[in-house]
mmCIF file of C-alpha atoms and ligand atoms in Angstrom:
data_model
loop_
_atom_site.group_PDB
_atom_site.id
_atom_site.type_symbol
_atom_site.label_atom_id
_atom_site.label_comp_id
_atom_site.label_asym_id
_atom_site.label_seq_id
_atom_site.Cartn_x
_atom_site.Cartn_y
_atom_site.Cartn_z
ATOM 1 C CA MET A 1 0.038 0.037 0.043
ATOM 2 C CA TYR A 2 1.244 3.480 -0.932
ATOM 3 C CA GLY A 3 2.831 5.234 2.231
ATOM 4 C CA LEU A 4 3.414 2.171 4.233
ATOM 5 C CA GLY A 5 7.135 2.184 3.479
ATOM 6 C CA LEU A 6 7.123 5.891 4.718
ATOM 7 C CA ALA A 7 5.421 4.945 8.013
ATOM 8 C CA LYS A 8 7.801 2.075 8.637
ATOM 9 C CA GLY A 9 10.824 4.418 8.044
ATOM 10 C CA LEU A 10 9.344 7.000 10.534
ATOM 11 C CA MET A 11 8.747 4.282 13.024
ATOM 12 C CA ILE A 12 12.487 3.540 12.902
ATOM 13 C CA THR A 13 13.245 7.104 13.323
ATOM 14 C CA LEU A 14 11.081 7.471 16.181
ATOM 15 C CA LYS A 15 12.561 4.314 17.852
ATOM 16 C CA ASN A 16 16.170 5.629 17.450
ATOM 17 C CA LEU A 17 14.962 8.989 18.949
ATOM 18 C CA THR A 18 14.371 7.291 22.330
ATOM 19 C CA ARG A 19 17.480 4.859 22.109
ATOM 20 C CA LYS A 20 20.650 5.882 24.102
ATOM 21 C CA PRO A 21 23.277 7.123 21.613
ATOM 22 C CA PHE A 22 26.482 5.096 21.111
ATOM 23 C CA THR A 23 28.559 8.279 20.345
ATOM 24 C CA ILE A 24 30.174 10.446 22.949
ATOM 25 C CA GLN A 25 31.567 13.953 22.773
ATOM 26 C CA TYR A 26 35.229 13.276 22.384
ATOM 27 C CA PRO A 27 37.571 14.688 23.719
ATOM 28 C CA GLU A 28 35.337 16.021 26.466
ATOM 29 C CA GLU A 29 34.054 12.447 27.073
ATOM 30 C CA ARG A 30 36.093 9.323 26.715
ATOM 31 C CA VAL A 31 35.315 5.574 26.432
ATOM 32 C CA SER A 32 37.331 3.337 28.750
ATOM 33 C CA GLN A 33 40.226 1.677 26.963
ATOM 34 C CA HIS A 34 41.105 -1.938 27.478
ATOM 35 C CA PRO A 35 44.351 -2.378 29.326
ATOM 36 C CA ARG A 36 45.483 -4.638 26.396
ATOM 37 C CA PHE A 37 44.890 -1.772 23.885
ATOM 38 C CA ARG A 38 48.117 -1.563 21.659
ATOM 39 C CA GLY A 39 49.090 2.037 21.448
ATOM 40 C CA GLU A 40 51.653 4.289 19.885
ATOM 41 C CA GLU A 41 54.197 5.480 22.467
ATOM 42 C CA PHE A 42 55.926 2.083 23.034
ATOM 43 C CA GLY A 43 57.637 1.319 26.332
ATOM 44 C CA TRP A 44 61.373 0.649 26.109
ATOM 45 C CA TYR A 45 63.587 -0.603 28.908
ATOM 46 C CA GLU A 46 67.067 0.554 27.884
ATOM 47 C CA GLU A 47 68.804 -1.505 30.721
ATOM 48 C CA ARG A 48 67.476 -4.572 28.999
ATOM 49 C CA CYS A 49 68.188 -3.761 25.524
ATOM 50 C CA THR A 50 71.206 -5.331 24.013
ATOM 51 C CA GLY A 51 70.609 -3.786 20.491
ATOM 52 C CA CYS A 52 70.188 -7.157 18.843
ATOM 53 C CA ALA A 53 67.746 -5.757 16.547
ATOM 54 C CA SER A 54 65.301 -8.673 16.575
ATOM 55 C CA CYS A 55 62.543 -6.237 17.010
ATOM 56 C CA ALA A 56 63.614 -4.500 13.539
ATOM 57 C CA LYS A 57 64.051 -7.767 11.725
ATOM 58 C CA TYR A 58 60.615 -9.106 12.852
ATOM 59 C CA CYS A 59 58.802 -5.895 12.091
ATOM 60 C CA PRO A 60 56.918 -6.819 8.878
ATOM 61 C CA LEU A 61 56.842 -3.100 7.682
ATOM 62 C CA GLY A 62 60.528 -2.553 8.231
ATOM 63 C CA ILE A 63 59.884 0.700 10.292
ATOM 64 C CA ILE A 64 62.365 0.113 13.119
ATOM 65 C CA LYS A 65 65.822 1.453 12.593
ATOM 66 C CA ILE A 66 68.635 0.534 14.981
ATOM 67 C CA VAL A 67 72.127 1.495 14.660
ATOM 68 C CA THR A 68 74.734 0.040 17.105
ATOM 69 C CA SER A 69 78.657 0.116 17.452
ATOM 70 C CA PRO A 70 80.863 -1.953 19.798
ATOM 71 C CA SER A 71 81.078 -0.240 23.052
ATOM 72 C CA GLY A 72 84.752 -1.181 24.019
ATOM 73 C CA THR A 73 83.535 -1.463 27.687
ATOM 74 C CA ALA A 74 83.177 -5.371 27.914
ATOM 75 C CA LYS A 75 85.911 -6.676 25.947
ATOM 76 C CA PRO A 76 86.816 -9.676 28.257
ATOM 77 C CA GLN A 77 83.275 -10.713 27.878
ATOM 78 C CA GLY A 78 83.248 -10.164 24.086
ATOM 79 C CA ASP A 79 82.067 -6.618 24.336
ATOM 80 C CA LYS A 80 78.572 -4.932 24.109
ATOM 81 C CA TYR A 81 76.965 -2.677 21.853
ATOM 82 C CA ASN A 82 76.210 1.013 22.156
ATOM 83 C CA LEU A 83 72.790 2.071 20.869
ATOM 84 C CA GLU A 84 73.148 4.970 18.628
ATOM 85 C CA VAL A 85 69.797 5.074 16.776
ATOM 86 C CA PHE A 86 66.470 3.488 17.957
ATOM 87 C CA ASP A 87 63.740 4.996 15.572
ATOM 88 C CA ILE A 88 60.194 3.671 15.350
ATOM 89 C CA ASP A 89 58.216 5.282 12.642
ATOM 90 C CA ILE A 90 54.675 5.041 14.180
ATOM 91 C CA GLY A 91 53.131 6.839 11.237
ATOM 92 C CA ARG A 92 53.341 3.568 9.323
ATOM 93 C CA CYS A 93 52.918 1.184 12.374
ATOM 94 C CA MET A 94 50.061 -1.265 12.320
ATOM 95 C CA PHE A 95 50.526 -2.055 16.024
ATOM 96 C CA CYS A 96 50.797 -5.730 15.318
ATOM 97 C CA GLY A 97 53.076 -6.129 18.338
ATOM 98 C CA LEU A 98 55.380 -8.713 16.435
ATOM 99 C CA CYS A 99 58.398 -6.383 17.450
ATOM 100 C CA VAL A 100 57.477 -6.971 21.147
ATOM 101 C CA GLU A 101 56.856 -10.628 20.718
ATOM 102 C CA ALA A 102 60.271 -10.938 19.027
ATOM 103 C CA CYS A 103 62.312 -9.088 21.644
ATOM 104 C CA PRO A 104 64.326 -11.925 23.473
ATOM 105 C CA TYR A 105 65.209 -9.616 26.436
ATOM 106 C CA ASP A 106 61.799 -8.086 27.392
ATOM 107 C CA ALA A 107 63.006 -4.773 26.505
ATOM 108 C CA LEU A 108 60.211 -3.548 24.275
ATOM 109 C CA PHE A 109 56.376 -3.148 25.109
ATOM 110 C CA MET A 110 53.384 -1.744 23.573
ATOM 111 C CA GLY A 111 52.042 1.543 24.844
ATOM 112 C CA SER A 112 48.553 2.722 25.237
ATOM 113 C CA GLY A 113 48.393 6.247 23.749
ATOM 114 C CA PHE A 114 46.390 7.010 20.459
ATOM 115 C CA GLU A 115 46.326 10.785 20.310
ATOM 116 C CA ARG A 116 49.347 11.738 18.387
ATOM 117 C CA GLY A 117 48.047 13.912 15.313
ATOM 118 C CA ARG A 118 50.912 15.856 13.601
ATOM 119 C CA TYR A 119 51.007 17.777 10.390
ATOM 120 C CA ALA A 120 54.017 16.143 8.970
ATOM 121 C CA ARG A 121 54.808 12.350 8.861
ATOM 122 C CA SER A 122 58.408 13.052 9.950
ATOM 123 C CA GLU A 123 57.188 14.052 13.307
ATOM 124 C CA LEU A 124 55.741 10.585 13.879
ATOM 125 C CA VAL A 125 59.057 8.878 14.120
ATOM 126 C CA ILE A 126 59.789 8.041 17.799
ATOM 127 C CA GLY A 127 63.428 8.534 18.534
ATOM 128 C CA ILE A 128 65.804 6.951 21.142
ATOM 129 C CA ASP A 129 65.602 10.067 23.284
ATOM 130 C CA GLU A 130 61.909 9.919 23.450
ATOM 131 C CA LEU A 131 61.856 6.199 24.146
ATOM 132 C CA ARG A 132 64.230 6.864 26.979
ATOM 133 C CA GLN A 133 62.158 9.524 28.469
ATOM 134 C CA ALA A 134 58.588 7.930 28.046
ATOM 135 C CA GLU A 135 56.950 6.933 31.248
ATOM 136 C CA LYS A 136 56.885 3.072 31.456
ATOM 137 C CA ARG A 137 53.303 2.213 31.598
ATOM 138 C CA PRO A 138 53.243 -0.868 29.322
ATOM 139 C CA SER A 139 50.021 -2.295 27.769
ATOM 140 C CA THR A 140 49.152 -5.528 29.350
ATOM 141 C CA TRP A 141 49.104 -7.169 25.873
ATOM 142 C CA PHE A 142 51.387 -10.055 25.788
ATOM 143 C CA ARG A 143 52.031 -9.675 29.571
ATOM 144 C CA PRO A 144 49.514 -11.989 31.204
ATOM 145 C CA GLN A 145 50.964 -11.374 34.628
ATOM 146 C CA LEU A 146 50.072 -7.622 34.299
ATOM 147 C CA GLU A 147 46.697 -8.429 33.441
ATOM 148 C CA ASN A 148 46.191 -10.978 36.120
ATOM 149 C CA ALA A 149 47.417 -8.360 38.728
ATOM 150 C CA GLY A 150 44.723 -5.928 37.388
ATOM 151 C CA TYR A 151 47.248 -3.366 36.199
ATOM 152 C CA SER A 152 45.917 -0.469 34.134
ATOM 153 C CA PRO A 153 48.462 1.475 31.911
ATOM 154 C CA HIS A 154 45.921 4.355 31.830
ATOM 155 C CA ASP A 155 45.983 5.155 35.551
ATOM 156 C CA GLY A 156 48.430 2.765 37.108
ATOM 157 C CA PRO A 157 51.880 3.662 38.219
ATOM 158 C CA PRO A 158 55.082 3.585 35.811
ATOM 159 C CA LEU A 159 56.566 0.030 36.302
ATOM 160 C CA SER A 160 60.208 -1.014 36.624
ATOM 161 C CA TRP A 161 61.365 -3.766 34.345
ATOM 162 C CA LYS A 162 61.361 -6.275 37.361
ATOM 163 C CA GLU A 163 57.572 -5.858 37.466
ATOM 164 C CA VAL A 164 56.835 -6.364 33.683
ATOM 165 C CA GLY A 165 59.282 -9.128 32.617
ATOM 166 C CA ARG A 166 58.168 -12.378 31.258
ATOM 167 C CA GLU A 167 57.989 -14.653 34.554
ATOM 168 C CA GLN A 168 58.987 -17.893 32.707
ATOM 169 C CA ASN A 169 62.502 -16.293 31.724
ATOM 170 C CA ARG A 170 65.257 -17.475 33.965
ATOM 171 C CA TRP A 171 66.965 -14.099 33.901
ATOM 172 C CA HIS A 172 63.834 -12.561 35.213
ATOM 173 C CA GLN A 173 63.482 -14.980 38.098
ATOM 174 C CA HIS A 174 67.257 -14.238 38.818
ATOM 175 C CA GLU A 175 66.812 -10.448 38.981
ATOM 176 C CA LYS A 176 63.672 -10.738 40.971
ATOM 177 C CA SER A 177 65.439 -12.917 43.558
ATOM 178 C CA GLY A 178 68.215 -10.283 43.801
ATOM 179 C CA ALA A 179 70.927 -11.817 41.556
ATOM 180 C CA ARG A 180 70.671 -8.773 39.240
ATOM 181 C CA ILE A 181 72.600 -8.847 35.951
ATOM 182 C CA ASN A 182 74.864 -5.828 35.800
ATOM 183 C CA ARG A 183 74.154 -3.858 32.875
ATOM 184 C CA ALA A 184 75.199 -0.589 34.384
ATOM 185 C CA ASP A 185 78.081 -0.330 31.742
ATOM 186 C CA ILE A 186 75.614 0.201 29.024
ATOM 187 C CA GLY A 187 75.341 3.961 30.195
ATOM 188 C CA GLU A 188 79.117 4.091 30.590
ATOM 189 C CA GLY A 189 79.750 2.689 27.051
ATOM 190 C CA ARG A 190 77.345 5.510 25.550
ATOM 191 C CA SER A 191 78.977 8.426 27.207
ATOM 192 C CA SER A 192 82.611 7.180 26.403
ATOM 193 C CA SER A 193 81.276 6.950 22.694
ATOM 194 C CA ALA A 194 79.877 10.323 22.818
ATOM 195 C CA GLU A 195 83.208 11.608 24.004
ATOM 196 C CA SER A 196 85.267 10.008 21.305
HETATM 197 S S1 SF4 B 201 54.019 -3.020 16.073
HETATM 198 FE FE1 SF4 B 201 54.318 -4.133 14.265
HETATM 199 S S2 SF4 B 201 54.413 -2.626 12.531
HETATM 200 FE FE2 SF4 B 201 54.652 -1.606 14.479
HETATM 201 S S3 SF4 B 201 56.800 -1.419 14.851
HETATM 202 FE FE3 SF4 B 201 56.167 -3.326 15.735
HETATM 203 S S4 SF4 B 201 56.302 -5.062 14.336
HETATM 204 FE FE4 SF4 B 201 56.388 -3.039 13.253
HETATM 205 S S1 SF4 B 202 64.313 -3.841 21.871
HETATM 206 FE FE1 SF4 B 202 64.704 -6.050 22.288
HETATM 207 S S2 SF4 B 202 64.738 -6.951 20.158
HETATM 208 FE FE2 SF4 B 202 64.978 -4.699 19.949
HETATM 209 S S3 SF4 B 202 67.225 -4.345 19.938
HETATM 210 FE FE3 SF4 B 202 66.577 -4.145 22.153
HETATM 211 S S4 SF4 B 202 66.788 -6.287 22.884
HETATM 212 FE FE4 SF4 B 202 66.898 -6.494 20.786
#
């Protein structure tokens, strides 16, 4: 019958008028994020990083750039690397987390941020200084112990590496029990390189 479709359409409109809206007035209002959300700022624990570049090799997009040089600080042990460049181009990142999964030393974590609009793509590259300075509030993604403990990267405190490492790793258990692996000379190596 002519006009029936119009009536049905109006009924749907009326129904939706009384329905609670799904949308919110961002940024004044915010939806709560899941603690496993994989965001942009990355958490990097320099004291754990050996410069092995596994994260860069496993990144399917090739957007992590790592440059190292022998530090000359631990020759009896075969030496260690100075990290000179650690760039992550988050403008092209798809937040798959494979770099975090690939890190054998628990040095890299996903972050939780998502508000990083910029006018130039070049400003979306996170450099080593920003990684150093960023607060360590890792996403609980790939860290079941953090999720089990109810940690929230959005309002929880910054965490030290001892609180975030994978429990099953032997070196983590050793560090938690007090037998900490001494990596203090990483910083020493960096300064000696800068002076030379
Ligand atoms: S999250 Fe994925 S795309 Fe982004 S840097 Fe890591 S491996 Fe690459
Ligand atoms: S973050 Fe992990 S995988 Fe990447 S260079 Fe450092 S130790 Fe290696």
